[in-house]
Amino acid sequence: MPFAWATVNIMEVINSATLERDITDSENTKGGKSSSIERRGLPRRNSERYSTIDEPFCNVSGFKPATITISTIIKQEGDRLSDEDLLKSLTEMKKPQKRIKTIPGSIKLDMSPVNDTPTSCLSTELIPLKPVAEKSTRLIKEVLEFPSSEVYVPHNIYRNLLYVYPQRLNFVNRLTSARNITIKIQFMSGEDAASAMCVIFGKSSGPEFLSEVYTPVTYHNKSPDFYEEVKIALPARLTERHHLLFTFFHISCQQKQNQSGSCETLIGYSWLPILNIDRLQTGQYCLPIILERLPVNYSLHTPEVPPVKWMEGHKGLFNLEIQAVSSVHTQDNHLERFFTLCHALEGGVIFPVRIREEKIPENKLEHELKLSIIALSSSSLEALVLFLHRVLDKLFTLIMQPMVIAGQTANLAQIAFESVVSIVNSLHNSQELIRDQLGRNSLLATYLYWVFRLPDPPRDMQNAGTGGAVPSAESRYSTMGRATAATVGSMLLQSRIRSSSNPDIPGPHNSAEDDEVKNILSAKGHNNPGSRMSTYVDVNNHQNPSGNTRPSNRKQFHEELALQMVVSTGVCRENAYKYAWFFFELLVKSMAQHVSQLDKYNIPRRSRFSDRFKDDITTIVSVVTAEIGTILVKQQKEVEQAEKVNISLAFFLYDLMSLMDRGFVFHLVKNYCNQMSAKSVSMPTLISMRLEFLRILCSHEHYLNLSLFFSSPASAPASPCPSISSQSSGSCSFQEQQRILALFELSPEFKQQHYLTGLLLTELSAALDMESEGGKVQRKSINAIYSLLCAHDLDHRCIKPEVRAKVAALYLPLVGIIIESTNYLDFTVSDSRSGKNKSGGPDDDLENVPPINQSVAMAIAGNPFNTLGRNALLSMASMQGKSIATLAADTSRHLLVCFLWVMKNADRNLIQRWTTDMPPSQLNKLLELLTICISCFEYRGKQSSDKVSTQALQKSQQAKHQLEEALLRGMGARGEMMKRVGGDVREVLRWRKDLTQWRQTNDRQDKTKAELDQEALISGNLATESNLIVLDLLETIVQAVPLADCKDSVVGGVLKVLLHSLTCNQSTTFLSHTFSTLRALVVKFGDLLFEEEAEQCADLCQKVLQYCSSPVDENRSQACATLYLIMRYSYSNASNFSRVKMQVTMSLASLVGKSSDFQEEYLRRSLRTILAYAEEDTEMQNTQLPSQVDELLRNLNSILSDTVKMREFQEDPEMLMDLMYRIAKGYQTSPDLRLTWLQNMAEKHNNRKCYTESAMCLVHAAALVAEYLSMLEDHKYLPVGSVTFQNISPNVLEESAVSDDILSPDEDGVCSGRYFTESGLVGLLEQAAELFSNGGLYEAVNEVYKIIIPILEAHRDFRKLASTHDKLQRAFDNIILKRMFGTYFRVGFYGAKFGDLDEREFIYKEPGITHLPEISHRLENFYSQCFGDDTLVMIKDSTPVDRKQLNPNKAYIQITYVEPYFDDYEMKDRLTNFEKNFNLRRFMYTTPFTKSGRPRGELNEQYKRKTILTTMHAFPYVKTRINVIQKEEFDLTPIEVAIEDMQKKTRELAVATHREQPDAKMLQMLLQGSVGATVNQGPLEVAQVFLNEIPADPKLFRHHNKLRLCFKEFIMRCGEAVEKNKHLIASDQKEYQQELKKNYNRLRENLRPMLERKIPELYKPIIRPRLENRDSFKRLSFRRTQEENS
């Protein structure tokens, strides 16, 4: 009996592990029904194709070895040994308040995780497992698991174990003294004592096997519970004599004096036969106990039978349980019946065969066998899975072999096949079994990969039933070993390398044909040394039992299987094709084994398999394809199922290409394609299906051999066996007479010669024309090509350049497809849109359907699918009316990588001839594509190596607009302007996150520094490589130029691409090559560039100048040399140095104005280098060039000096803008440079979100352009200089040009920029309108478009007119909405520390709702940093500053809030809110004061000073602060102050009362301040001070009267307000209303005498009337005459 017990909480020890089911502590400590943490089954880590999802085992990856000390040891009570009692004890132990009797002591346990391949391990049967360790090593035993739920793992090793659990014995009613009871358990093969078999597993401390075992004794207990587990190794062959024998003893603890010998006293016996009617006995039993000797032959009977003396009258007293874990005994009726009948069929039995109670004669064997085959699917799932391999083997044998039963041939093939289909179906449908990502059952995949082999050849079955014992197929299981993980791993690696299952891993090439078949076999797990199935395969491997190879009339397994698939019907057929993957793999493996076993390696492929078999395969492929189509048409929800079947079919044909004639397989592919095109299914789905199919086929290791011949045998990989297809494909050598352009098109000839490639490219072309949800089809098609090219690139057979050129030639049509796809696919982040308009303008016509390229249309029309003709596509596009979806960015990169790979590896001469013959439009598209490539692969640096900034994508978008403009001579000025001024703001705002197709996620936090460095290195290398490929291609194009007609646009286009590459981040390697190319271009095509491409030369100067300021020495030296060459060439050859001079000066001005990280010191060095070049150039010593260069460099240095100043004020935006304004002003006589600086100012304002000022800069720039255009051209529709712009702002008049004698616009190099054109003017104004719109000044938008519209009308540009009016409509709609305009402050600077600013006052314009503390805080912070906190003083009031009272060592700032000021006559014109906030020059602020000097005083002594300031320019202007040039002041007397206050109160009341939607709270607040009883200095007090008495001074009469009239109106407005409030109040405010009314009445009564008192002098008539004229009413009022008469 156990003495004590303790618990260990495993989950606390393995805290990181999650067990797949709960393990109670009792199970682990008692060791009864122990649960092992990990269950190891068959190793299934085979190839990708068979990849399975591992079961969710306990994860002990984070578990480290631990030592556990157990100090709580609980005493075991003898009467609480049952499972229920132990569980109850555990539960009680967890309760905190429960006190448990413990025993002092402690136990230490070491726990550590087991690695994958533990050394010196013993299996459950105590068989040593590899790797075997030294003898001294401590052994590890595997524990067999009895899981709580079923475990679905087939038997893969021999196992035959029996577990006996004695549970309870009941001797309570027995009167004897038997109290200390033990049971001896033996496994007997007979009845004598010597028959006890030594098969019982011993304890760790004793021998491995025992012949008997005793249970522990529970002291003084007549009904003890037992917890013993007896493990028995069952013999392989059991007879009816085998049984378990139980002998019961009483153990004497104290030996009596008269007793000698043993302390055991025999009580009785019991037994249990192991077999019951040939079936293993398991389960719960309650056995009686015999009290006397065992009878003869007792073992043949059950304990109920013999007539002997039984304890308690034959009553069951001994409870026990028996469990078996056996790969021999099925323990399932259906399986047992099936195996027994199969055994009978194979011979070696005597009829009738007995199955349980039934006897089956030979003539009924066939019928019973059929029934048992049908009943197989009814067997329990666990039992079926356990014996799955044997069941399938037997069924496959029945399919292949015709059986002779009782002299008659019985064909069981059909019913066996149906049973296989049924089993496959039930395994797939089971929720408990694991499936891989393609939904394939992992058990079946394992069977195919490791276990299946061809059934043994049929033997002569004529003598079946005569007892001829032939070794059965069982023998191959007899010596199964355990594979070591190392050998399995290496073998898996081999099979994976050569596997057909992972298309992305290029396999090593095998020259001999038989290697290919061996690869198939190895990939299918055939004949793998060291695997668990090793002997399974080796036995009978190449035996021919009856002589040589089998006669041809004998059935082959693959033929029979194919036949059964063809002839199957109903549910069986449906399921066979639903799970076609299994039967396809079965076919392929059986075909490979057939070829291998019969040495058919050297037989031509066409003769390996019979014609009938080929017909069956054709039928199967056709049926499966039809099945896919049916699913797609009828069951939309089952698309996933169709995809799985489609993939299975593709892999099947993939494998057939290694086994059968390739021409036959290509014929199958063609049939598939034809069938898959005739379905009425949505095109994206069909294309997706065909793409997946072709992707798998093209991943075949001999794909290249099948697609092209290599010209020289030395470079070619060995071709596979000749096939129909490859013989007819013809040579790919390029005929001279063939037009080069045809090579880049997907022509019918190409598709005939390169069948699979043609199909794949046709699908890609169709996919790019297609609109699919989220671009899935496009992604799939591009990824298929991408992975294929990756495989070629890694393929060691394609290392030689000439071989790569051949491979690249295979993909030349891809180049054509990609070039065409740029027509209607966008590679950058932007809104999905339709085709780009040819003018390159930003507004695309959404109704415009892009034209389909003729070559693409022809390729589609000529495809083998006959689905997408040109008309069909056009009609489809017009029906949908949608734009074709933009490619996702990663997909675009893949497509561009494919393009670059082909371009890199293709033959140079071929590319050159292609570009020579190319039409201009195609060449333009090619150049556009190269620009996109440069943007797409730009180096992002370490910080953003895993995502692309939207700014770079913006660049790409702009580059495309520029390229269109350059190549198509379009009007893209606004696009260019967008680049200059920081992008089209509206478009930027529309970029939502959901449209950004680069990944937003950033996993950088999970990566180490080394990984980030490596990523950055790879990214940099990729950027350099892709850019160098583009540069090579540009060089090739330029070399072809002299042969081409369209020389000018080609050179311009090439230069455009090169300039774009210079705007991106580039490596020094690439830059050195680029500058060399640029210099070559200048020397070769200089005249053309300087004359035709003036705009691009300006860009070139700017980019080169930018690199002159580079901190990298090498880049700088290259840039200096290039810039000097441009100057030298322009002077000596082009004779237009003045233009280059102007462009370089403008470039530098633009550069210093925009660039924040501009390196001035490096640029000065570069300028000195250029001067040195000029001085040392011997050829140019006698010319003016050195002096001209010297003059130019001086100008540049002066600009740099301005830059230094700008640097100082980088943090002071107002001062910076003043400086830039001053610089721009300095270029008044140089329009190009003034324009550049105005643009720089616009950009700075834009960055600060001062959109109105930015727009004003552009309006000034446009006025400047208009001024010079009016000198050149006289068109009515053009603005007449800057005068036309004064409606927008009167400030613009300062752009009026100086007289013609000082500067002429047609002088060389002056006004030659791109903006001094009509399109440039429109671009500037459009951008200004956009910025006004962003700034909320929509009225100004209207004024701007008034200038644009006549120009557009003159150009008949109706598309632009439409969009212009659309924008105008939006602007007018927005005018109605409420807007916030700017806030204005007067800022005065006092103190010598301010330098130029001392004693100067400015009006600052700040954003709407800026409070005084905000601007005060901003200026205080900034100037505190400049001068120090102690030096700066902020003056808090607005009184005039007395300079004498200021400390000369301090700096003072005074800030006052000001309001726009208008005279009365101005107010008539300024009606709207906008008009009161636009074109402002006068501002006002008030200062209260008293005569005594205090700011505030009593009403009768309170004065107010009004100060009116006038600025130099009107707001808004090109700056946010403007100088004050005039100051006016006037004082108001106390009564005037009172009049102003009362007028203000009256106005407020009137407005509040007459609002459309009155605000009750606002109204009540105003009433409270007007009629409230307790208002200090309220209206009543004002009246009492000023109206109580008539003033003595006649000068004040009019003021007195005016105030009296103000009060009259005021009291009237109060009355209206009180009445209005009456209608607005709620029921709970009635008292409040009454109080208001009372207060109002009191106020009115108090004011009445004062309001009725008039000053007589003011009402005297000017002319005294005569009496005779009193009846005249012409000149005097009737009232006045009546008064006089009275």
Coordinates of C-alpha atoms in Angstrom, one line a residue, residues 1365-1599:
H1365 CA -16.1 76.1 -64.2
D1366 CA -16.4 73.1 -61.9
K1367 CA -13.8 74.6 -59.6
L1368 CA -15.6 78.0 -59.8
Q1369 CA -18.9 76.4 -58.8
R1370 CA -17.2 74.8 -55.8
A1371 CA -15.7 78.2 -54.9
F1372 CA -19.1 79.9 -55.0
D1373 CA -20.7 77.1 -53.0
N1374 CA -18.0 77.7 -50.3
I1375 CA -18.5 81.5 -50.2
I1376 CA -21.9 80.9 -48.5
L1377 CA -20.3 79.0 -45.7
K1378 CA -19.0 80.7 -42.6
R1379 CA -15.2 81.6 -42.7
M1380 CA -12.6 82.9 -40.4
F1381 CA -10.3 85.6 -41.8
G1382 CA -6.9 86.9 -40.5
T1383 CA -6.3 88.7 -37.2
Y1384 CA -4.0 91.8 -37.2
F1385 CA -1.6 93.1 -34.6
R1386 CA 0.6 96.2 -34.4
V1387 CA 4.1 95.3 -33.3
G1388 CA 6.6 98.0 -32.4
F1389 CA 10.4 97.3 -31.9
Y1390 CA 12.4 99.7 -29.6
G1391 CA 16.1 99.4 -28.7
A1392 CA 19.4 99.5 -30.5
K1393 CA 19.7 95.7 -30.2
F1394 CA 17.1 95.4 -32.9
G1395 CA 19.4 97.0 -35.5
D1396 CA 17.3 97.9 -38.6
L1397 CA 14.1 97.3 -36.8
D1398 CA 14.6 99.9 -34.1
E1399 CA 11.7 102.3 -33.7
R1400 CA 9.9 100.6 -36.6
E1401 CA 6.2 99.5 -36.4
F1402 CA 4.7 96.7 -38.4
I1403 CA 1.2 95.3 -38.9
Y1404 CA 1.5 91.5 -38.5
K1405 CA -1.2 89.2 -40.1
E1406 CA -1.9 86.1 -38.1
P1407 CA -4.3 83.2 -38.7
G1408 CA -8.0 83.7 -37.6
I1409 CA -8.8 83.5 -33.9
T1410 CA -5.2 84.3 -32.8
H1411 CA -5.2 85.8 -29.4
L1412 CA -2.9 88.5 -28.2
P1413 CA -1.1 86.2 -25.7
E1414 CA -0.3 83.7 -28.5
I1415 CA 1.6 86.2 -30.7
S1416 CA 3.1 87.8 -27.7
H1417 CA 4.4 84.4 -26.4
R1418 CA 5.8 83.5 -29.9
L1419 CA 7.8 86.8 -30.3
E1420 CA 8.9 86.8 -26.7
N1421 CA 10.2 83.2 -27.0
F1422 CA 12.1 83.9 -30.2
Y1423 CA 13.7 87.2 -29.2
S1424 CA 14.5 85.9 -25.7
Q1425 CA 16.6 83.2 -27.4
C1426 CA 18.3 86.0 -29.5
F1427 CA 19.0 88.6 -26.7
G1428 CA 18.4 86.7 -23.5
D1429 CA 15.5 86.7 -21.0
D1430 CA 17.0 89.6 -19.0
T1431 CA 17.3 91.9 -22.0
L1432 CA 13.9 91.6 -23.6
V1433 CA 11.0 93.5 -22.1
M1434 CA 7.4 93.2 -23.4
I1435 CA 5.4 96.5 -23.0
K1436 CA 1.9 95.5 -21.8
D1437 CA -0.1 98.6 -22.7
S1438 CA -0.7 100.5 -25.9
T1439 CA 0.3 104.0 -24.7
P1440 CA 2.8 105.9 -26.8
V1441 CA 6.4 104.8 -26.0
D1442 CA 8.7 107.5 -24.6
R1443 CA 12.2 106.7 -26.0
K1444 CA 13.9 108.7 -23.2
Q1445 CA 12.4 106.5 -20.5
L1446 CA 13.8 103.3 -22.0
N1447 CA 17.0 101.5 -20.9
P1448 CA 19.4 101.6 -23.9
N1449 CA 20.8 98.2 -23.1
K1450 CA 17.4 96.5 -23.3
A1451 CA 15.1 95.5 -26.2
Y1452 CA 11.4 96.4 -26.0
I1453 CA 8.5 95.0 -28.0
Q1454 CA 5.0 96.5 -27.9
I1455 CA 2.1 94.5 -29.3
T1456 CA -1.4 95.8 -29.8
Y1457 CA -4.5 94.2 -31.3
V1458 CA -5.8 96.3 -34.2
E1459 CA -8.9 96.2 -36.4
P1460 CA -9.4 97.1 -40.0
Y1461 CA -10.6 100.8 -40.3
F1462 CA -12.8 102.1 -43.0
D1463 CA -14.3 105.6 -43.6
D1464 CA -18.0 105.9 -43.9
Y1465 CA -17.8 106.3 -47.7
E1466 CA -15.8 103.0 -47.9
M1467 CA -18.4 101.1 -45.9
K1468 CA -20.9 101.6 -48.8
D1469 CA -18.7 99.4 -51.0
R1470 CA -17.5 96.9 -48.4
L1471 CA -20.7 95.0 -47.7
T1472 CA -19.5 91.4 -47.3
N1473 CA -17.3 89.8 -44.7
F1474 CA -14.7 89.1 -47.4
E1475 CA -14.6 92.8 -48.6
K1476 CA -14.1 93.9 -45.0
N1477 CA -11.0 91.6 -44.8
F1478 CA -9.4 92.0 -48.2
N1479 CA -7.2 94.8 -49.6
L1480 CA -6.7 96.4 -46.1
R1481 CA -4.3 99.2 -45.6
R1482 CA -5.7 101.1 -42.6
F1483 CA -6.0 99.7 -39.1
M1484 CA -7.2 101.3 -35.8
Y1485 CA -6.7 100.8 -32.1
T1486 CA -8.0 102.8 -29.2
T1487 CA -6.3 103.9 -26.0
P1488 CA -8.4 105.0 -22.9
F1489 CA -7.0 107.9 -20.8
T1490 CA -8.0 110.7 -18.4
K1491 CA -6.6 114.2 -18.0
S1492 CA -5.0 113.2 -14.7
G1493 CA -2.9 110.6 -16.5
R1494 CA -4.7 107.5 -15.3
P1495 CA -6.1 105.2 -18.1
R1496 CA -9.5 104.8 -16.4
G1497 CA -11.7 107.3 -14.5
E1498 CA -15.3 108.4 -13.9
L1499 CA -17.7 108.7 -16.8
N1500 CA -17.5 112.4 -17.0
E1501 CA -13.7 112.4 -17.2
Q1502 CA -13.1 109.3 -19.4
Y1503 CA -11.4 110.2 -22.7
K1504 CA -10.4 107.8 -25.6
R1505 CA -7.7 108.2 -28.2
K1506 CA -8.1 106.5 -31.6
T1507 CA -5.0 105.7 -33.5
I1508 CA -5.2 104.9 -37.3
L1509 CA -2.2 103.3 -38.9
T1510 CA -1.6 103.1 -42.7
T1511 CA 0.6 100.3 -44.2
M1512 CA 2.9 100.5 -47.2
H1513 CA 1.0 97.8 -49.1
A1514 CA -2.5 96.3 -48.8
F1515 CA -3.1 93.0 -47.0
P1516 CA -2.9 90.2 -48.1
Y1517 CA 0.6 90.7 -49.7
V1518 CA 3.6 88.6 -50.5
K1519 CA 4.6 89.0 -46.8
T1520 CA 2.8 88.5 -43.5
R1521 CA 4.1 91.8 -42.0
I1522 CA 4.0 95.2 -43.6
N1523 CA 5.7 98.5 -42.5
V1524 CA 3.5 101.2 -41.0
I1525 CA 4.1 104.4 -43.1
Q1526 CA 1.5 106.8 -41.6
K1527 CA 0.0 107.3 -38.1
E1528 CA -3.1 109.5 -37.3
E1529 CA -4.5 110.2 -33.9
F1530 CA -7.7 112.0 -32.6
D1531 CA -9.2 112.1 -29.1
L1532 CA -12.9 111.6 -28.1
T1533 CA -14.4 113.7 -25.2
P1534 CA -16.3 111.9 -22.4
I1535 CA -19.7 112.6 -24.0
E1536 CA -18.4 111.3 -27.4
V1537 CA -17.2 108.2 -25.7
A1538 CA -20.7 107.8 -24.2
I1539 CA -22.4 108.3 -27.6
E1540 CA -20.1 105.6 -29.1
D1541 CA -20.8 103.2 -26.3
M1542 CA -24.6 103.7 -26.5
Q1543 CA -24.6 103.3 -30.3
K1544 CA -22.7 100.0 -29.9
K1545 CA -25.2 98.7 -27.3
T1546 CA -28.1 99.7 -29.5
R1547 CA -26.6 98.0 -32.5
E1548 CA -26.0 94.8 -30.6
L1549 CA -29.6 94.8 -29.3
A1550 CA -31.0 95.3 -32.8
V1551 CA -28.8 92.5 -34.3
A1552 CA -29.8 90.1 -31.5
T1553 CA -33.5 90.9 -31.8
H1554 CA -33.8 90.6 -35.6
R1555 CA -31.7 87.5 -36.2
E1556 CA -33.4 84.8 -38.3
Q1557 CA -32.7 82.3 -35.5
P1558 CA -32.6 84.3 -32.3
D1559 CA -30.3 83.1 -29.5
A1560 CA -32.3 83.4 -26.3
K1561 CA -29.2 83.3 -24.0
M1562 CA -27.4 86.0 -26.0
L1563 CA -30.6 88.2 -26.0
Q1564 CA -31.1 87.8 -22.2
M1565 CA -27.4 88.6 -21.6
L1566 CA -27.7 91.8 -23.5
L1567 CA -31.0 92.8 -21.8
Q1568 CA -29.4 92.1 -18.4
G1569 CA -26.6 94.5 -19.2
S1570 CA -29.1 97.1 -20.5
V1571 CA -32.1 97.1 -18.2
G1572 CA -30.7 95.1 -15.2
A1573 CA -31.2 96.8 -11.8
T1574 CA -27.6 96.5 -10.7
V1575 CA -25.5 97.6 -13.6
N1576 CA -22.5 99.8 -12.7
Q1577 CA -22.0 102.6 -15.2
G1578 CA -25.0 101.3 -17.0
P1579 CA -27.3 103.2 -19.3
L1580 CA -29.1 105.0 -16.5
E1581 CA -25.9 106.3 -14.9
V1582 CA -24.7 107.5 -18.3
A1583 CA -28.0 109.3 -18.8
Q1584 CA -27.9 110.9 -15.4
V1585 CA -24.3 112.1 -15.9
F1586 CA -24.7 113.6 -19.4
L1587 CA -28.5 114.2 -19.8
N1588 CA -29.6 115.4 -16.4
E1589 CA -28.7 119.0 -17.2
I1590 CA -28.4 121.0 -20.3
P1591 CA -24.7 121.7 -20.7
A1592 CA -23.6 125.3 -20.2
D1593 CA -21.2 125.1 -23.2
P1594 CA -23.2 125.6 -26.5
K1595 CA -20.5 123.6 -28.2
L1596 CA -21.8 120.5 -26.5
F1597 CA -25.5 121.1 -27.4
R1598 CA -25.3 118.9 -30.5
H1599 CA -23.5 116.1 -28.6

